[in-house]
Amino acid sequence: MPHYLCHDEPDLLEFETAIVDARPGAVVLSISALHPGGGGQVCDTATLTHTHGKARITDVLHEGGLYWHVLDQPLELSGKVHVAIDAQRRSTLAQLHTATHILNALVYQRFAGALVTGAQINADGGARMDFDLPDADNDLLRTLEAPLNDVIHQGLDVRANYIDLREAKATPGLIRSLSVAPTPTPDGKIRIVEIGNLDRQACGGTHLANTAQSRPIRITKIENKGRRNRRVRIELA
């Protein structure tokens, strides 16, 4: 997983930077604290203030080793700019991503190490996780809402560190996706997110610093997706 500035400084929501490459409607910045999305999480958005006015950064595209920040206007900019990340969107995504980790941990512990087959974390306050659970009782999955919110209320610290990819692959339970392998940093490490003593797994998303920073979570729907998958939909209450 690439080493993002938003991981090192999660509270850095406004910063000065310079445009190092440009094309109509997109720029590459010398530094950026936007999370570019990935692993099912949508990207940050922001307001970019330039010499002649403002534009919205609506997407971040990874192309040719560069992160292109897509603008809502067909401008070709240069020089220094000020960037203000949408704090509410970042908070929503961090709350949901932290909640999906808690849900993942509960499913993994209570359903014999069931793995994730897909996920989507949106900025509208909702998310879904798909699990390899061919024989699961959907009513039992619905009962996870109470323990999920109990973990939130406990106020567990959320920490992150980097370990060698080979060590991660050799440690059961660190890589929970059935089909998607984590992308290592250039020096062969991956980011591990820990929630108290409850959970420890590889992830490159944005998270809270403490579970108590999250609003309560509702499980809104359980769906059967094919013969093996169970889709659990959640939202911020």
CSV table of N, CA, C and O in Angstrom, one decimal, residues 91-154:
chain,number,residue,atom,x,y,z
A,91,SER,N,-14.5,12.7,7.3
A,91,SER,CA,-15.0,12.1,8.6
A,91,SER,C,-15.9,11.0,8.3
A,91,SER,O,-15.9,9.9,9.0
A,92,THR,N,-16.9,11.2,7.4
A,92,THR,CA,-17.8,10.1,7.0
A,92,THR,C,-17.1,8.9,6.6
A,92,THR,O,-17.4,7.7,7.0
A,93,LEU,N,-16.1,9.0,5.7
A,93,LEU,CA,-15.4,7.8,5.2
A,93,LEU,C,-14.6,7.2,6.3
A,93,LEU,O,-14.6,5.9,6.3
A,94,ALA,N,-14.0,7.9,7.1
A,94,ALA,CA,-13.2,7.4,8.2
A,94,ALA,C,-14.1,6.6,9.2
A,94,ALA,O,-13.7,5.5,9.7
A,95,GLN,N,-15.3,7.2,9.5
A,95,GLN,CA,-16.2,6.5,10.4
A,95,GLN,C,-16.7,5.1,9.8
A,95,GLN,O,-16.7,4.1,10.4
A,96,LEU,N,-17.1,5.2,8.5
A,96,LEU,CA,-17.5,4.0,7.9
A,96,LEU,C,-16.4,2.9,7.7
A,96,LEU,O,-16.7,1.7,7.9
A,97,HIS,N,-15.2,3.4,7.4
A,97,HIS,CA,-14.1,2.4,7.2
A,97,HIS,C,-13.8,1.8,8.5
A,97,HIS,O,-13.5,0.6,8.6
A,98,THR,N,-13.8,2.6,9.6
A,98,THR,CA,-13.5,2.0,10.9
A,98,THR,C,-14.6,1.0,11.3
A,98,THR,O,-14.3,-0.1,11.8
A,99,ALA,N,-15.9,1.3,10.9
A,99,ALA,CA,-17.0,0.4,11.2
A,99,ALA,C,-16.9,-0.9,10.4
A,99,ALA,O,-17.2,-2.0,10.9
A,100,THR,N,-16.4,-0.8,9.2
A,100,THR,CA,-16.3,-2.0,8.4
A,100,THR,C,-15.2,-2.9,9.0
A,100,THR,O,-15.3,-4.1,8.9
A,101,HIS,N,-14.1,-2.3,9.6
A,101,HIS,CA,-13.1,-3.1,10.2
A,101,HIS,C,-13.7,-3.9,11.4
A,101,HIS,O,-13.4,-5.0,11.7
A,102,ILE,N,-14.5,-3.2,12.2
A,102,ILE,CA,-15.2,-3.8,13.3
A,102,ILE,C,-16.1,-5.0,12.9
A,102,ILE,O,-16.0,-6.1,13.4
A,103,LEU,N,-16.9,-4.7,11.9
A,103,LEU,CA,-17.8,-5.7,11.3
A,103,LEU,C,-17.0,-6.9,10.8
A,103,LEU,O,-17.3,-8.1,11.1
A,104,ASN,N,-15.9,-6.6,10.1
A,104,ASN,CA,-15.0,-7.6,9.6
A,104,ASN,C,-14.5,-8.5,10.7
A,104,ASN,O,-14.5,-9.7,10.6
A,105,ALA,N,-14.0,-7.8,11.8
A,105,ALA,CA,-13.5,-8.6,12.9
A,105,ALA,C,-14.5,-9.5,13.5
A,105,ALA,O,-14.2,-10.7,13.8
A,106,LEU,N,-15.7,-9.0,13.7
A,106,LEU,CA,-16.8,-9.8,14.3
A,106,LEU,C,-17.2,-11.0,13.4
A,106,LEU,O,-17.3,-12.1,13.9
A,107,VAL,N,-17.3,-10.8,12.1
A,107,VAL,CA,-17.6,-11.9,11.2
A,107,VAL,C,-16.5,-12.9,11.2
A,107,VAL,O,-16.7,-14.1,11.3
A,108,TYR,N,-15.2,-12.4,11.2
A,108,TYR,CA,-14.1,-13.3,11.1
A,108,TYR,C,-14.0,-14.2,12.4
A,108,TYR,O,-13.7,-15.4,12.3
A,109,GLN,N,-14.3,-13.6,13.5
A,109,GLN,CA,-14.2,-14.3,14.8
A,109,GLN,C,-15.4,-15.3,15.0
A,109,GLN,O,-15.3,-16.4,15.5
A,110,ARG,N,-16.6,-14.9,14.5
A,110,ARG,CA,-17.8,-15.7,14.8
A,110,ARG,C,-18.2,-16.6,13.7
A,110,ARG,O,-19.1,-17.5,14.0
A,111,PHE,N,-17.6,-16.4,12.6
A,111,PHE,CA,-18.0,-17.3,11.4
A,111,PHE,C,-16.8,-18.0,10.8
A,111,PHE,O,-16.6,-18.0,9.6
A,112,ALA,N,-16.0,-18.5,11.7
A,112,ALA,CA,-14.9,-19.5,11.3
A,112,ALA,C,-13.9,-18.9,10.3
A,112,ALA,O,-13.5,-19.5,9.3
A,113,GLY,N,-13.5,-17.6,10.5
A,113,GLY,CA,-12.5,-17.0,9.7
A,113,GLY,C,-13.0,-16.7,8.3
A,113,GLY,O,-12.2,-16.7,7.3
A,114,ALA,N,-14.3,-16.3,8.1
A,114,ALA,CA,-14.8,-16.0,6.8
A,114,ALA,C,-14.1,-14.8,6.3
A,114,ALA,O,-13.8,-13.8,7.0
A,115,LEU,N,-13.8,-14.8,5.0
A,115,LEU,CA,-13.0,-13.7,4.3
A,115,LEU,C,-13.9,-12.8,3.6
A,115,LEU,O,-15.1,-13.1,3.2
A,116,VAL,N,-13.4,-11.6,3.3
A,116,VAL,CA,-14.1,-10.6,2.5
A,116,VAL,C,-13.9,-10.8,1.0
A,116,VAL,O,-12.9,-11.1,0.6
A,117,THR,N,-15.1,-10.7,0.3
A,117,THR,CA,-15.0,-10.9,-1.1
A,117,THR,C,-15.3,-9.6,-1.9
A,117,THR,O,-15.1,-9.5,-3.1
A,118,GLY,N,-15.6,-8.5,-1.2
A,118,GLY,CA,-15.8,-7.2,-1.8
A,118,GLY,C,-16.2,-6.2,-0.8
A,118,GLY,O,-16.7,-6.5,0.3
A,119,ALA,N,-16.1,-4.9,-1.1
A,119,ALA,CA,-16.5,-3.8,-0.2
A,119,ALA,C,-16.7,-2.6,-1.0
A,119,ALA,O,-16.1,-2.4,-2.0
A,120,GLN,N,-17.5,-1.7,-0.4
A,120,GLN,CA,-17.7,-0.4,-1.0
A,120,GLN,C,-18.0,0.6,0.1
A,120,GLN,O,-19.0,0.4,0.9
A,121,ILE,N,-17.3,1.7,0.2
A,121,ILE,CA,-17.4,2.7,1.3
A,121,ILE,C,-17.7,4.0,0.6
A,121,ILE,O,-16.8,4.5,-0.1
A,122,ASN,N,-18.9,4.5,0.8
A,122,ASN,CA,-19.3,5.7,0.1
A,122,ASN,C,-19.4,6.9,1.0
A,122,ASN,O,-19.4,6.8,2.2
A,123,ALA,N,-19.4,8.1,0.3
A,123,ALA,CA,-19.5,9.4,1.1
A,123,ALA,C,-20.9,9.8,1.5
A,123,ALA,O,-21.1,10.8,2.1
A,124,ASP,N,-21.9,8.9,1.1
A,124,ASP,CA,-23.3,9.3,1.5
A,124,ASP,C,-23.7,8.7,2.8
A,124,ASP,O,-24.9,8.8,3.2
A,125,GLY,N,-22.7,8.1,3.6
A,125,GLY,CA,-23.1,7.6,4.9
A,125,GLY,C,-23.4,6.1,4.9
A,125,GLY,O,-23.8,5.6,5.9
A,126,GLY,N,-23.2,5.5,3.8
A,126,GLY,CA,-23.5,4.0,3.7
A,126,GLY,C,-22.3,3.2,3.2
A,126,GLY,O,-21.4,3.8,2.5
A,127,ALA,N,-22.3,2.0,3.5
A,127,ALA,CA,-21.2,1.1,3.0
A,127,ALA,C,-21.7,-0.3,2.9
A,127,ALA,O,-22.8,-0.7,3.5
A,128,ARG,N,-21.0,-1.2,2.3
A,128,ARG,CA,-21.4,-2.6,2.2
A,128,ARG,C,-20.1,-3.4,2.3
A,128,ARG,O,-19.0,-3.0,1.9
A,129,MET,N,-20.2,-4.6,2.8
A,129,MET,CA,-19.2,-5.6,2.8
A,129,MET,C,-19.8,-7.0,2.4
A,129,MET,O,-20.9,-7.3,2.8
A,130,ASP,N,-19.0,-7.6,1.5
A,130,ASP,CA,-19.4,-9.0,1.0
A,130,ASP,C,-18.5,-10.0,1.7
A,130,ASP,O,-17.3,-9.8,1.7
A,131,PHE,N,-19.1,-11.1,2.2
A,131,PHE,CA,-18.3,-12.1,2.9
A,131,PHE,C,-18.6,-13.5,2.2
A,131,PHE,O,-19.7,-13.7,1.7
A,132,ASP,N,-17.5,-14.3,2.3
A,132,ASP,CA,-17.7,-15.7,1.8
A,132,ASP,C,-18.3,-16.5,2.9
A,132,ASP,O,-17.7,-17.1,3.7
A,133,LEU,N,-19.6,-16.5,2.9
A,133,LEU,CA,-20.4,-17.2,3.9
A,133,LEU,C,-21.6,-18.0,3.3
A,133,LEU,O,-22.7,-17.7,3.4
A,134,PRO,N,-21.2,-19.1,2.7
A,134,PRO,CA,-22.2,-19.9,2.0
A,134,PRO,C,-23.3,-20.5,2.8
A,134,PRO,O,-24.5,-20.7,2.4
A,135,ASP,N,-23.0,-20.8,4.1
A,135,ASP,CA,-24.0,-21.4,5.0
A,135,ASP,C,-24.5,-20.6,6.1
A,135,ASP,O,-25.1,-21.0,7.1
A,136,ALA,N,-24.2,-19.3,6.0
A,136,ALA,CA,-24.5,-18.4,7.2
A,136,ALA,C,-26.0,-18.1,7.3
A,136,ALA,O,-26.8,-18.0,6.3
A,137,ASP,N,-26.5,-18.0,8.5
A,137,ASP,CA,-27.9,-17.6,8.8
A,137,ASP,C,-27.9,-16.1,8.8
A,137,ASP,O,-27.2,-15.4,9.6
A,138,ASN,N,-28.7,-15.5,7.9
A,138,ASN,CA,-28.8,-14.0,7.8
A,138,ASN,C,-29.2,-13.4,9.1
A,138,ASN,O,-28.8,-12.3,9.4
A,139,ASP,N,-30.1,-14.1,9.9
A,139,ASP,CA,-30.5,-13.5,11.1
A,139,ASP,C,-29.4,-13.4,12.1
A,139,ASP,O,-29.3,-12.5,12.9
A,140,LEU,N,-28.5,-14.3,12.1
A,140,LEU,CA,-27.3,-14.2,13.0
A,140,LEU,C,-26.4,-13.1,12.6
A,140,LEU,O,-25.8,-12.4,13.4
A,141,LEU,N,-26.3,-12.8,11.3
A,141,LEU,CA,-25.5,-11.7,10.8
A,141,LEU,C,-26.2,-10.4,11.3
A,141,LEU,O,-25.4,-9.4,11.7
A,142,ARG,N,-27.5,-10.3,11.3
A,142,ARG,CA,-28.2,-9.1,11.8
A,142,ARG,C,-27.9,-8.8,13.3
A,142,ARG,O,-27.9,-7.7,13.7
A,143,THR,N,-27.6,-9.8,14.0
A,143,THR,CA,-27.4,-9.7,15.5
A,143,THR,C,-26.0,-9.0,15.7
A,143,THR,O,-25.7,-8.7,16.9
A,144,LEU,N,-25.2,-8.8,14.7
A,144,LEU,CA,-23.9,-8.2,14.9
A,144,LEU,C,-24.0,-6.7,15.1
A,144,LEU,O,-23.0,-6.1,15.5
A,145,GLU,N,-25.1,-6.1,14.9
A,145,GLU,CA,-25.3,-4.7,15.1
A,145,GLU,C,-25.0,-4.2,16.5
A,145,GLU,O,-24.3,-3.2,16.8
A,146,ALA,N,-25.5,-5.0,17.5
A,146,ALA,CA,-25.3,-4.6,18.9
A,146,ALA,C,-23.8,-4.7,19.3
A,146,ALA,O,-23.3,-3.7,19.9
A,147,PRO,N,-23.1,-5.8,19.1
A,147,PRO,CA,-21.7,-5.8,19.4
A,147,PRO,C,-20.9,-4.9,18.7
A,147,PRO,O,-19.9,-4.3,19.2
A,148,LEU,N,-21.3,-4.6,17.4
A,148,LEU,CA,-20.5,-3.6,16.6
A,148,LEU,C,-20.6,-2.2,17.3
A,148,LEU,O,-19.6,-1.5,17.5
A,149,ASN,N,-21.8,-1.8,17.7
A,149,ASN,CA,-21.9,-0.5,18.4
A,149,ASN,C,-21.3,-0.5,19.8
A,149,ASN,O,-20.9,0.5,20.3
A,150,ASP,N,-21.3,-1.7,20.4
A,150,ASP,CA,-20.6,-1.8,21.7
A,150,ASP,C,-19.1,-1.5,21.6
A,150,ASP,O,-18.6,-0.8,22.4
A,151,VAL,N,-18.5,-2.0,20.5
A,151,VAL,CA,-17.1,-1.7,20.3
A,151,VAL,C,-16.9,-0.2,20.1
A,151,VAL,O,-16.0,0.4,20.6
A,152,ILE,N,-17.8,0.4,19.3
A,152,ILE,CA,-17.7,1.9,19.1
A,152,ILE,C,-17.8,2.6,20.5
A,152,ILE,O,-17.0,3.5,20.8
A,153,HIS,N,-18.7,2.2,21.3
A,153,HIS,CA,-18.9,2.9,22.6
A,153,HIS,C,-17.7,2.6,23.6
A,153,HIS,O,-17.4,3.4,24.5
A,154,GLN,N,-17.0,1.5,23.4
A,154,GLN,CA,-15.8,1.2,24.2
A,154,GLN,C,-14.7,2.3,24.1
A,154,GLN,O,-13.9,2.4,25.0
